[in-house]
Amino acid sequence: MYFFLNDYNDICIPEILDALKGALDERNPGYSFDTHTENAICLIKNAIQYKNAEIHFVPGGTSANILGATAGLRPEESILSATSGHIEGHEAGSIEATGVKIETIPTIDGKLTVELLENKLSDFGPEFMTVPRTVYISNTSELGTIYTKEEIESIYNFCKLNGLYLFIDGARMAAALVSEKANLKLEDLPRICDSFTLGGTKNGMLLGEAIVIVNDELKRGFINLKKQKGAMLAKGFVTGIMFETVFAMEDGYLKGARHAHKMAEKLAKGLEEKGIELYQEFQSNQIFIERTKTEVEELRKVAAFEVTGKTEAGNDVIRFVTTYRTTEEEVEGLIEII
């Protein structure tokens, strides 16, 4: 079975297991008030070159998005997101459960633009509508596309002019940063948004996401909000150890993503050489193609993947995801059977 279902299908990189084993005899205070977490925070601040950031570790992407996207919002305020945005259709209404509405914007490639935001904002105004306050984007997008530094910067400038916050869901931030389509670096992020996350779950860690808050307005009471939403781990030192380990390694946060990207590129090229058109241009470790229902049923017998939608012709859009563990042999085998 060729496994291309997702990028969180194994335990973690060996270095993290070694670090956790090395801490077996330790006794640490709870709730992230430990030296491992302190070290991890310092390492991330060094990596992003921004000392004034407030950094919190949470178990997973949904809790990170709930906290990051709703921080600082009043009950009448809303979040602007692409219709395909992860918070819109893949988190069981978790944002709405907080009392905040998501206002969606259709996109072609999963990415928001200043023009799309301008057009959407023109729809608001009367007192019987929500008041947009936060713009949500993810990098990579739900369709595997990535934002350039200039694209995010233009959105951020638009947000500042219009009294909006910009939150970047970085569950796959490592995958975005290593793409040749991007010119974005870790140190750029705190200068072009109000808050963002650095994903660990989909980047070789056992679990965990780092929420990085840049805007001082969003820092007030955030730790209390984190506890209220069930995102504060009593054994917070566990996530601390993992992020400490990864960010202490040379190129640690991006090393696995670079390999995943290389394997995705090989897969994309191999498919195109066989005359199979990509549903979305290759930009990251998510590859999308169109297949008939019969083809999907046959392929499921030998490969694990996800059906993400339907085309206008009624065919399935399927997604293959590469990881830090994907081998060239697996990629070649998948190409051969498609």
mmCIF file with all atom_site columns, N, CA and C in Angstrom, residues 24-90:
data_model
loop_
_atom_site.group_PDB
_atom_site.id
_atom_site.type_symbol
_atom_site.label_atom_id
_atom_site.label_alt_id
_atom_site.label_comp_id
_atom_site.label_asym_id
_atom_site.label_entity_id
_atom_site.label_seq_id
_atom_site.pdbx_PDB_ins_code
_atom_site.Cartn_x
_atom_site.Cartn_y
_atom_site.Cartn_z
_atom_site.occupancy
_atom_site.B_iso_or_equiv
_atom_site.pdbx_formal_charge
_atom_site.auth_seq_id
_atom_site.auth_comp_id
_atom_site.auth_asym_id
_atom_site.auth_atom_id
_atom_site.pdbx_PDB_model_num
ATOM 1   N N  . LEU A 1 24 ? 12.912  11.369 30.664 1.00 0.00 ? 24 LEU A N  1
ATOM 2   C CA . LEU A 1 24 ? 12.075  10.460 31.448 1.00 0.00 ? 24 LEU A CA 1
ATOM 3   C C  . LEU A 1 24 ? 12.256  10.622 32.953 1.00 0.00 ? 24 LEU A C  1
ATOM 4   N N  . ASP A 1 25 ? 13.450  10.921 33.390 1.00 0.00 ? 25 ASP A N  1
ATOM 5   C CA . ASP A 1 25 ? 13.719  11.021 34.827 1.00 0.00 ? 25 ASP A CA 1
ATOM 6   C C  . ASP A 1 25 ? 13.563  12.438 35.366 1.00 0.00 ? 25 ASP A C  1
ATOM 7   N N  . GLU A 1 26 ? 13.129  13.350 34.519 1.00 0.00 ? 26 GLU A N  1
ATOM 8   C CA . GLU A 1 26 ? 12.964  14.737 34.953 1.00 0.00 ? 26 GLU A CA 1
ATOM 9   C C  . GLU A 1 26 ? 11.651  14.931 35.707 1.00 0.00 ? 26 GLU A C  1
ATOM 10  N N  . ARG A 1 27 ? 11.601  15.995 36.485 1.00 0.00 ? 27 ARG A N  1
ATOM 11  C CA . ARG A 1 27 ? 10.368  16.462 37.103 1.00 0.00 ? 27 ARG A CA 1
ATOM 12  C C  . ARG A 1 27 ? 10.199  17.919 36.694 1.00 0.00 ? 27 ARG A C  1
ATOM 13  N N  . ASN A 1 28 ? 9.127   18.202 35.980 1.00 0.00 ? 28 ASN A N  1
ATOM 14  C CA . ASN A 1 28 ? 8.922   19.548 35.453 1.00 0.00 ? 28 ASN A CA 1
ATOM 15  C C  . ASN A 1 28 ? 7.637   20.161 35.992 1.00 0.00 ? 28 ASN A C  1
ATOM 16  N N  . PRO A 1 29 ? 7.610   21.472 36.200 1.00 0.00 ? 29 PRO A N  1
ATOM 17  C CA . PRO A 1 29 ? 6.352   22.137 36.562 1.00 0.00 ? 29 PRO A CA 1
ATOM 18  C C  . PRO A 1 29 ? 5.378   22.061 35.389 1.00 0.00 ? 29 PRO A C  1
ATOM 19  N N  . GLY A 1 30 ? 4.115   22.208 35.673 1.00 0.00 ? 30 GLY A N  1
ATOM 20  C CA . GLY A 1 30 ? 3.105   22.061 34.630 1.00 0.00 ? 30 GLY A CA 1
ATOM 21  C C  . GLY A 1 30 ? 2.781   23.343 33.897 1.00 0.00 ? 30 GLY A C  1
ATOM 22  N N  . TYR A 1 31 ? 1.875   23.197 32.943 1.00 0.00 ? 31 TYR A N  1
ATOM 23  C CA . TYR A 1 31 ? 1.276   24.329 32.226 1.00 0.00 ? 31 TYR A CA 1
ATOM 24  C C  . TYR A 1 31 ? 2.284   25.208 31.491 1.00 0.00 ? 31 TYR A C  1
ATOM 25  N N  . SER A 1 32 ? 3.364   24.573 31.009 1.00 0.00 ? 32 SER A N  1
ATOM 26  C CA . SER A 1 32 ? 4.380   25.252 30.189 1.00 0.00 ? 32 SER A CA 1
ATOM 27  C C  . SER A 1 32 ? 5.268   26.227 30.960 1.00 0.00 ? 32 SER A C  1
ATOM 28  N N  . PHE A 1 33 ? 5.260   26.148 32.290 1.00 0.00 ? 33 PHE A N  1
ATOM 29  C CA . PHE A 1 33 ? 6.163   26.984 33.087 1.00 0.00 ? 33 PHE A CA 1
ATOM 30  C C  . PHE A 1 33 ? 7.430   26.192 33.422 1.00 0.00 ? 33 PHE A C  1
ATOM 31  N N  . ASP A 1 34 ? 8.114   25.728 32.393 1.00 0.00 ? 34 ASP A N  1
ATOM 32  C CA . ASP A 1 34 ? 9.280   24.865 32.546 1.00 0.00 ? 34 ASP A CA 1
ATOM 33  C C  . ASP A 1 34 ? 10.416  25.369 31.670 1.00 0.00 ? 34 ASP A C  1
ATOM 34  N N  . THR A 1 35 ? 11.609  24.881 31.932 1.00 0.00 ? 35 THR A N  1
ATOM 35  C CA . THR A 1 35 ? 12.784  25.374 31.196 1.00 0.00 ? 35 THR A CA 1
ATOM 36  C C  . THR A 1 35 ? 12.781  24.937 29.735 1.00 0.00 ? 35 THR A C  1
ATOM 37  N N  . HIS A 1 36 ? 12.216  23.768 29.437 1.00 0.00 ? 36 HIS A N  1
ATOM 38  C CA . HIS A 1 36 ? 12.158  23.328 28.036 1.00 0.00 ? 36 HIS A CA 1
ATOM 39  C C  . HIS A 1 36 ? 11.306  24.288 27.206 1.00 0.00 ? 36 HIS A C  1
ATOM 40  N N  . THR A 1 37 ? 10.166  24.664 27.759 1.00 0.00 ? 37 THR A N  1
ATOM 41  C CA . THR A 1 37 ? 9.298   25.603 27.051 1.00 0.00 ? 37 THR A CA 1
ATOM 42  C C  . THR A 1 37 ? 9.969   26.963 26.922 1.00 0.00 ? 37 THR A C  1
ATOM 43  N N  . GLU A 1 38 ? 10.611  27.403 27.994 1.00 0.00 ? 38 GLU A N  1
ATOM 44  C CA . GLU A 1 38 ? 11.338  28.680 27.943 1.00 0.00 ? 38 GLU A CA 1
ATOM 45  C C  . GLU A 1 38 ? 12.410  28.653 26.853 1.00 0.00 ? 38 GLU A C  1
ATOM 46  N N  . ASN A 1 39 ? 13.149  27.552 26.781 1.00 0.00 ? 39 ASN A N  1
ATOM 47  C CA . ASN A 1 39 ? 14.188  27.424 25.758 1.00 0.00 ? 39 ASN A CA 1
ATOM 48  C C  . ASN A 1 39 ? 13.585  27.411 24.359 1.00 0.00 ? 39 ASN A C  1
ATOM 49  N N  . ALA A 1 40 ? 12.479  26.675 24.204 1.00 0.00 ? 40 ALA A N  1
ATOM 50  C CA . ALA A 1 40 ? 11.821  26.597 22.897 1.00 0.00 ? 40 ALA A CA 1
ATOM 51  C C  . ALA A 1 40 ? 11.354  27.970 22.445 1.00 0.00 ? 40 ALA A C  1
ATOM 52  N N  . ILE A 1 41 ? 10.792  28.730 23.372 1.00 0.00 ? 41 ILE A N  1
ATOM 53  C CA . ILE A 1 41 ? 10.327  30.081 23.045 1.00 0.00 ? 41 ILE A CA 1
ATOM 54  C C  . ILE A 1 41 ? 11.501  30.959 22.615 1.00 0.00 ? 41 ILE A C  1
ATOM 55  N N  . CYS A 1 42 ? 12.603  30.873 23.333 1.00 0.00 ? 42 CYS A N  1
ATOM 56  C CA . CYS A 1 42 ? 13.792  31.660 22.968 1.00 0.00 ? 42 CYS A CA 1
ATOM 57  C C  . CYS A 1 42 ? 14.317  31.265 21.596 1.00 0.00 ? 42 CYS A C  1
ATOM 58  N N  . LEU A 1 43 ? 14.327  29.973 21.309 1.00 0.00 ? 43 LEU A N  1
ATOM 59  C CA . LEU A 1 43 ? 14.817  29.494 20.016 1.00 0.00 ? 43 LEU A CA 1
ATOM 60  C C  . LEU A 1 43 ? 13.934  29.974 18.873 1.00 0.00 ? 43 LEU A C  1
ATOM 61  N N  . ILE A 1 44 ? 12.623  29.960 19.085 1.00 0.00 ? 44 ILE A N  1
ATOM 62  C CA . ILE A 1 44 ? 11.710  30.434 18.042 1.00 0.00 ? 44 ILE A CA 1
ATOM 63  C C  . ILE A 1 44 ? 11.859  31.935 17.847 1.00 0.00 ? 44 ILE A C  1
ATOM 64  N N  . LYS A 1 45 ? 11.979  32.670 18.947 1.00 0.00 ? 45 LYS A N  1
ATOM 65  C CA . LYS A 1 45 ? 12.188  34.119 18.831 1.00 0.00 ? 45 LYS A CA 1
ATOM 66  C C  . LYS A 1 45 ? 13.461  34.426 18.047 1.00 0.00 ? 45 LYS A C  1
ATOM 67  N N  . ASN A 1 46 ? 14.489  33.632 18.273 1.00 0.00 ? 46 ASN A N  1
ATOM 68  C CA . ASN A 1 46 ? 15.728  33.818 17.515 1.00 0.00 ? 46 ASN A CA 1
ATOM 69  C C  . ASN A 1 46 ? 15.520  33.494 16.040 1.00 0.00 ? 46 ASN A C  1
ATOM 70  N N  . ALA A 1 47 ? 14.757  32.438 15.781 1.00 0.00 ? 47 ALA A N  1
ATOM 71  C CA . ALA A 1 47 ? 14.527  32.016 14.397 1.00 0.00 ? 47 ALA A CA 1
ATOM 72  C C  . ALA A 1 47 ? 13.721  33.050 13.612 1.00 0.00 ? 47 ALA A C  1
ATOM 73  N N  . ILE A 1 48 ? 12.744  33.670 14.279 1.00 0.00 ? 48 ILE A N  1
ATOM 74  C CA . ILE A 1 48 ? 11.919  34.670 13.592 1.00 0.00 ? 48 ILE A CA 1
ATOM 75  C C  . ILE A 1 48 ? 12.483  36.079 13.747 1.00 0.00 ? 48 ILE A C  1
ATOM 76  N N  . GLN A 1 49 ? 13.546  36.178 14.545 1.00 0.00 ? 49 GLN A N  1
ATOM 77  C CA . GLN A 1 49 ? 14.232  37.461 14.768 1.00 0.00 ? 49 GLN A CA 1
ATOM 78  C C  . GLN A 1 49 ? 13.260  38.537 15.264 1.00 0.00 ? 49 GLN A C  1
ATOM 79  N N  . TYR A 1 50 ? 12.476  38.149 16.276 1.00 0.00 ? 50 TYR A N  1
ATOM 80  C CA . TYR A 1 50 ? 11.501  39.093 16.831 1.00 0.00 ? 50 TYR A CA 1
ATOM 81  C C  . TYR A 1 50 ? 11.334  38.787 18.319 1.00 0.00 ? 50 TYR A C  1
ATOM 82  N N  . LYS A 1 51 ? 11.969  39.579 19.162 1.00 0.00 ? 51 LYS A N  1
ATOM 83  C CA . LYS A 1 51 ? 12.021  39.309 20.596 1.00 0.00 ? 51 LYS A CA 1
ATOM 84  C C  . LYS A 1 51 ? 10.721  39.630 21.329 1.00 0.00 ? 51 LYS A C  1
ATOM 85  N N  . ASN A 1 52 ? 9.890   40.493 20.761 1.00 0.00 ? 52 ASN A N  1
ATOM 86  C CA . ASN A 1 52 ? 8.681   40.926 21.463 1.00 0.00 ? 52 ASN A CA 1
ATOM 87  C C  . ASN A 1 52 ? 7.475   40.029 21.218 1.00 0.00 ? 52 ASN A C  1
ATOM 88  N N  . ALA A 1 53 ? 7.663   38.949 20.489 1.00 0.00 ? 53 ALA A N  1
ATOM 89  C CA . ALA A 1 53 ? 6.547   38.038 20.240 1.00 0.00 ? 53 ALA A CA 1
ATOM 90  C C  . ALA A 1 53 ? 6.164   37.301 21.519 1.00 0.00 ? 53 ALA A C  1
ATOM 91  N N  . GLU A 1 54 ? 4.873   37.004 21.644 1.00 0.00 ? 54 GLU A N  1
ATOM 92  C CA . GLU A 1 54 ? 4.397   36.131 22.717 1.00 0.00 ? 54 GLU A CA 1
ATOM 93  C C  . GLU A 1 54 ? 4.074   34.787 22.081 1.00 0.00 ? 54 GLU A C  1
ATOM 94  N N  . ILE A 1 55 ? 4.613   33.716 22.638 1.00 0.00 ? 55 ILE A N  1
ATOM 95  C CA . ILE A 1 55 ? 4.500   32.402 22.005 1.00 0.00 ? 55 ILE A CA 1
ATOM 96  C C  . ILE A 1 55 ? 3.839   31.408 22.948 1.00 0.00 ? 55 ILE A C  1
ATOM 97  N N  . HIS A 1 56 ? 2.862   30.693 22.411 1.00 0.00 ? 56 HIS A N  1
ATOM 98  C CA . HIS A 1 56 ? 2.145   29.677 23.180 1.00 0.00 ? 56 HIS A CA 1
ATOM 99  C C  . HIS A 1 56 ? 2.128   28.373 22.394 1.00 0.00 ? 56 HIS A C  1
ATOM 100 N N  . PHE A 1 57 ? 2.256   27.258 23.100 1.00 0.00 ? 57 PHE A N  1
ATOM 101 C CA . PHE A 1 57 ? 2.168   25.946 22.460 1.00 0.00 ? 57 PHE A CA 1
ATOM 102 C C  . PHE A 1 57 ? 0.829   25.301 22.799 1.00 0.00 ? 57 PHE A C  1
ATOM 103 N N  . VAL A 1 58 ? 0.196   24.724 21.785 1.00 0.00 ? 58 VAL A N  1
ATOM 104 C CA . VAL A 1 58 ? -1.098  24.063 21.969 1.00 0.00 ? 58 VAL A CA 1
ATOM 105 C C  . VAL A 1 58 ? -1.038  22.694 21.292 1.00 0.00 ? 58 VAL A C  1
ATOM 106 N N  . PRO A 1 59 ? -1.983  21.799 21.636 1.00 0.00 ? 59 PRO A N  1
ATOM 107 C CA . PRO A 1 59 ? -1.890  20.420 21.137 1.00 0.00 ? 59 PRO A CA 1
ATOM 108 C C  . PRO A 1 59 ? -2.008  20.256 19.628 1.00 0.00 ? 59 PRO A C  1
ATOM 109 N N  . GLY A 1 60 ? -2.928  20.999 18.982 1.00 0.00 ? 60 GLY A N  1
ATOM 110 C CA . GLY A 1 60 ? -3.165  20.752 17.566 1.00 0.00 ? 60 GLY A CA 1
ATOM 111 C C  . GLY A 1 60 ? -3.662  21.958 16.805 1.00 0.00 ? 60 GLY A C  1
ATOM 112 N N  . GLY A 1 61 ? -3.911  21.740 15.521 1.00 0.00 ? 61 GLY A N  1
ATOM 113 C CA . GLY A 1 61 ? -4.274  22.827 14.627 1.00 0.00 ? 61 GLY A CA 1
ATOM 114 C C  . GLY A 1 61 ? -5.614  23.469 14.904 1.00 0.00 ? 61 GLY A C  1
ATOM 115 N N  . THR A 1 62 ? -6.608  22.674 15.290 1.00 0.00 ? 62 THR A N  1
ATOM 116 C CA . THR A 1 62 ? -7.931  23.243 15.549 1.00 0.00 ? 62 THR A CA 1
ATOM 117 C C  . THR A 1 62 ? -7.894  24.187 16.744 1.00 0.00 ? 62 THR A C  1
ATOM 118 N N  . SER A 1 63 ? -7.260  23.762 17.823 1.00 0.00 ? 63 SER A N  1
ATOM 119 C CA . SER A 1 63 ? -7.162  24.647 18.995 1.00 0.00 ? 63 SER A CA 1
ATOM 120 C C  . SER A 1 63 ? -6.341  25.888 18.662 1.00 0.00 ? 63 SER A C  1
ATOM 121 N N  . ALA A 1 64 ? -5.308  25.725 17.841 1.00 0.00 ? 64 ALA A N  1
ATOM 122 C CA . ALA A 1 64 ? -4.498  26.877 17.436 1.00 0.00 ? 64 ALA A CA 1
ATOM 123 C C  . ALA A 1 64 ? -5.326  27.865 16.626 1.00 0.00 ? 64 ALA A C  1
ATOM 124 N N  . ASN A 1 65 ? -6.170  27.356 15.742 1.00 0.00 ? 65 ASN A N  1
ATOM 125 C CA . ASN A 1 65 ? -6.997  28.238 14.911 1.00 0.00 ? 65 ASN A CA 1
ATOM 126 C C  . ASN A 1 65 ? -8.101  28.918 15.713 1.00 0.00 ? 65 ASN A C  1
ATOM 127 N N  . ILE A 1 66 ? -8.705  28.182 16.636 1.00 0.00 ? 66 ILE A N  1
ATOM 128 C CA . ILE A 1 66 ? -9.732  28.796 17.488 1.00 0.00 ? 66 ILE A CA 1
ATOM 129 C C  . ILE A 1 66 ? -9.142  29.989 18.226 1.00 0.00 ? 66 ILE A C  1
ATOM 130 N N  . LEU A 1 67 ? -7.991  29.775 18.840 1.00 0.00 ? 67 LEU A N  1
ATOM 131 C CA . LEU A 1 67 ? -7.362  30.836 19.625 1.00 0.00 ? 67 LEU A CA 1
ATOM 132 C C  . LEU A 1 67 ? -6.830  31.954 18.738 1.00 0.00 ? 67 LEU A C  1
ATOM 133 N N  . GLY A 1 68 ? -6.119  31.590 17.696 1.00 0.00 ? 68 GLY A N  1
ATOM 134 C CA . GLY A 1 68 ? -5.493  32.592 16.851 1.00 0.00 ? 68 GLY A CA 1
ATOM 135 C C  . GLY A 1 68 ? -6.477  33.436 16.071 1.00 0.00 ? 68 GLY A C  1
ATOM 136 N N  . ALA A 1 69 ? -7.537  32.802 15.590 1.00 0.00 ? 69 ALA A N  1
ATOM 137 C CA . ALA A 1 69 ? -8.487  33.521 14.738 1.00 0.00 ? 69 ALA A CA 1
ATOM 138 C C  . ALA A 1 69 ? -9.500  34.338 15.522 1.00 0.00 ? 69 ALA A C  1
ATOM 139 N N  . THR A 1 70 ? -9.801  33.938 16.754 1.00 0.00 ? 70 THR A N  1
ATOM 140 C CA . THR A 1 70 ? -10.844 34.638 17.513 1.00 0.00 ? 70 THR A CA 1
ATOM 141 C C  . THR A 1 70 ? -10.297 35.594 18.565 1.00 0.00 ? 70 THR A C  1
ATOM 142 N N  . ALA A 1 71 ? -9.001  35.562 18.817 1.00 0.00 ? 71 ALA A N  1
ATOM 143 C CA . ALA A 1 71 ? -8.424  36.452 19.834 1.00 0.00 ? 71 ALA A CA 1
ATOM 144 C C  . ALA A 1 71 ? -8.726  37.907 19.507 1.00 0.00 ? 71 ALA A C  1
ATOM 145 N N  . GLY A 1 72 ? -9.202  38.630 20.504 1.00 0.00 ? 72 GLY A N  1
ATOM 146 C CA . GLY A 1 72 ? -9.461  40.058 20.345 1.00 0.00 ? 72 GLY A CA 1
ATOM 147 C C  . GLY A 1 72 ? -10.788 40.405 19.707 1.00 0.00 ? 72 GLY A C  1
ATOM 148 N N  . LEU A 1 73 ? -11.605 39.411 19.365 1.00 0.00 ? 73 LEU A N  1
ATOM 149 C CA . LEU A 1 73 ? -12.876 39.692 18.683 1.00 0.00 ? 73 LEU A CA 1
ATOM 150 C C  . LEU A 1 73 ? -14.030 39.889 19.664 1.00 0.00 ? 73 LEU A C  1
ATOM 151 N N  . ARG A 1 74 ? -14.902 40.845 19.335 1.00 0.00 ? 74 ARG A N  1
ATOM 152 C CA . ARG A 1 74 ? -16.145 41.052 20.064 1.00 0.00 ? 74 ARG A CA 1
ATOM 153 C C  . ARG A 1 74 ? -17.230 40.162 19.454 1.00 0.00 ? 74 ARG A C  1
ATOM 154 N N  . PRO A 1 75 ? -18.358 39.961 20.170 1.00 0.00 ? 75 PRO A N  1
ATOM 155 C CA . PRO A 1 75 ? -19.404 39.056 19.679 1.00 0.00 ? 75 PRO A CA 1
ATOM 156 C C  . PRO A 1 75 ? -19.981 39.418 18.316 1.00 0.00 ? 75 PRO A C  1
ATOM 157 N N  . GLU A 1 76 ? -20.018 40.713 17.986 1.00 0.00 ? 76 GLU A N  1
ATOM 158 C CA . GLU A 1 76 ? -20.618 41.116 16.707 1.00 0.00 ? 76 GLU A CA 1
ATOM 159 C C  . GLU A 1 76 ? -19.620 41.081 15.556 1.00 0.00 ? 76 GLU A C  1
ATOM 160 N N  . GLU A 1 77 ? -18.371 40.748 15.856 1.00 0.00 ? 77 GLU A N  1
ATOM 161 C CA . GLU A 1 77 ? -17.332 40.781 14.834 1.00 0.00 ? 77 GLU A CA 1
ATOM 162 C C  . GLU A 1 77 ? -17.138 39.412 14.183 1.00 0.00 ? 77 GLU A C  1
ATOM 163 N N  . SER A 1 78 ? -16.570 39.414 12.988 1.00 0.00 ? 78 SER A N  1
ATOM 164 C CA . SER A 1 78 ? -16.472 38.188 12.202 1.00 0.00 ? 78 SER A CA 1
ATOM 165 C C  . SER A 1 78 ? -15.083 38.008 11.607 1.00 0.00 ? 78 SER A C  1
ATOM 166 N N  . ILE A 1 79 ? -14.904 36.841 10.995 1.00 0.00 ? 79 ILE A N  1
ATOM 167 C CA . ILE A 1 79 ? -13.642 36.470 10.361 1.00 0.00 ? 79 ILE A CA 1
ATOM 168 C C  . ILE A 1 79 ? -13.868 36.322 8.864  1.00 0.00 ? 79 ILE A C  1
ATOM 169 N N  . LEU A 1 80 ? -12.984 36.891 8.069  1.00 0.00 ? 80 LEU A N  1
ATOM 170 C CA . LEU A 1 80 ? -13.031 36.727 6.619  1.00 0.00 ? 80 LEU A CA 1
ATOM 171 C C  . LEU A 1 80 ? -12.101 35.586 6.230  1.00 0.00 ? 80 LEU A C  1
ATOM 172 N N  . SER A 1 81 ? -12.627 34.637 5.463  1.00 0.00 ? 81 SER A N  1
ATOM 173 C CA . SER A 1 81 ? -11.852 33.468 5.060  1.00 0.00 ? 81 SER A CA 1
ATOM 174 C C  . SER A 1 81 ? -12.229 33.062 3.647  1.00 0.00 ? 81 SER A C  1
ATOM 175 N N  . ALA A 1 82 ? -11.296 32.439 2.944  1.00 0.00 ? 82 ALA A N  1
ATOM 176 C CA . ALA A 1 82 ? -11.639 31.814 1.668  1.00 0.00 ? 82 ALA A CA 1
ATOM 177 C C  . ALA A 1 82 ? -12.683 30.736 1.927  1.00 0.00 ? 82 ALA A C  1
ATOM 178 N N  . THR A 1 83 ? -13.575 30.528 0.972  1.00 0.00 ? 83 THR A N  1
ATOM 179 C CA . THR A 1 83 ? -14.600 29.494 1.120  1.00 0.00 ? 83 THR A CA 1
ATOM 180 C C  . THR A 1 83 ? -13.964 28.135 1.375  1.00 0.00 ? 83 THR A C  1
ATOM 181 N N  . SER A 1 84 ? -12.805 27.916 0.791  1.00 0.00 ? 84 SER A N  1
ATOM 182 C CA . SER A 1 84 ? -12.090 26.652 0.975  1.00 0.00 ? 84 SER A CA 1
ATOM 183 C C  . SER A 1 84 ? -11.246 26.631 2.244  1.00 0.00 ? 84 SER A C  1
ATOM 184 N N  . GLY A 1 85 ? -11.275 27.711 3.024  1.00 0.00 ? 85 GLY A N  1
ATOM 185 C CA . GLY A 1 85 ? -10.436 27.810 4.218  1.00 0.00 ? 85 GLY A CA 1
ATOM 186 C C  . GLY A 1 85 ? -10.652 26.665 5.188  1.00 0.00 ? 85 GLY A C  1
ATOM 187 N N  . HIS A 1 86 ? -9.584  26.232 5.821  1.00 0.00 ? 86 HIS A N  1
ATOM 188 C CA . HIS A 1 86 ? -9.660  25.078 6.719  1.00 0.00 ? 86 HIS A CA 1
ATOM 189 C C  . HIS A 1 86 ? -10.652 25.308 7.851  1.00 0.00 ? 86 HIS A C  1
ATOM 190 N N  . ILE A 1 87 ? -10.701 26.513 8.385  1.00 0.00 ? 87 ILE A N  1
ATOM 191 C CA . ILE A 1 87 ? -11.614 26.785 9.499  1.00 0.00 ? 87 ILE A CA 1
ATOM 192 C C  . ILE A 1 87 ? -13.071 26.754 9.062  1.00 0.00 ? 87 ILE A C  1
ATOM 193 N N  . GLU A 1 88 ? -13.322 26.891 7.768  1.00 0.00 ? 88 GLU A N  1
ATOM 194 C CA . GLU A 1 88 ? -14.696 26.932 7.275  1.00 0.00 ? 88 GLU A CA 1
ATOM 195 C C  . GLU A 1 88 ? -15.312 25.542 7.154  1.00 0.00 ? 88 GLU A C  1
ATOM 196 N N  . GLY A 1 89 ? -14.568 24.585 6.625  1.00 0.00 ? 89 GLY A N  1
ATOM 197 C CA . GLY A 1 89 ? -15.195 23.299 6.349  1.00 0.00 ? 89 GLY A CA 1
ATOM 198 C C  . GLY A 1 89 ? -14.554 22.088 6.968  1.00 0.00 ? 89 GLY A C  1
ATOM 199 N N  . HIS A 1 90 ? -13.523 22.269 7.796  1.00 0.00 ? 90 HIS A N  1
ATOM 200 C CA . HIS A 1 90 ? -12.793 21.103 8.298  1.00 0.00 ? 90 HIS A CA 1
ATOM 201 C C  . HIS A 1 90 ? -12.601 21.102 9.805  1.00 0.00 ? 90 HIS A C  1
#
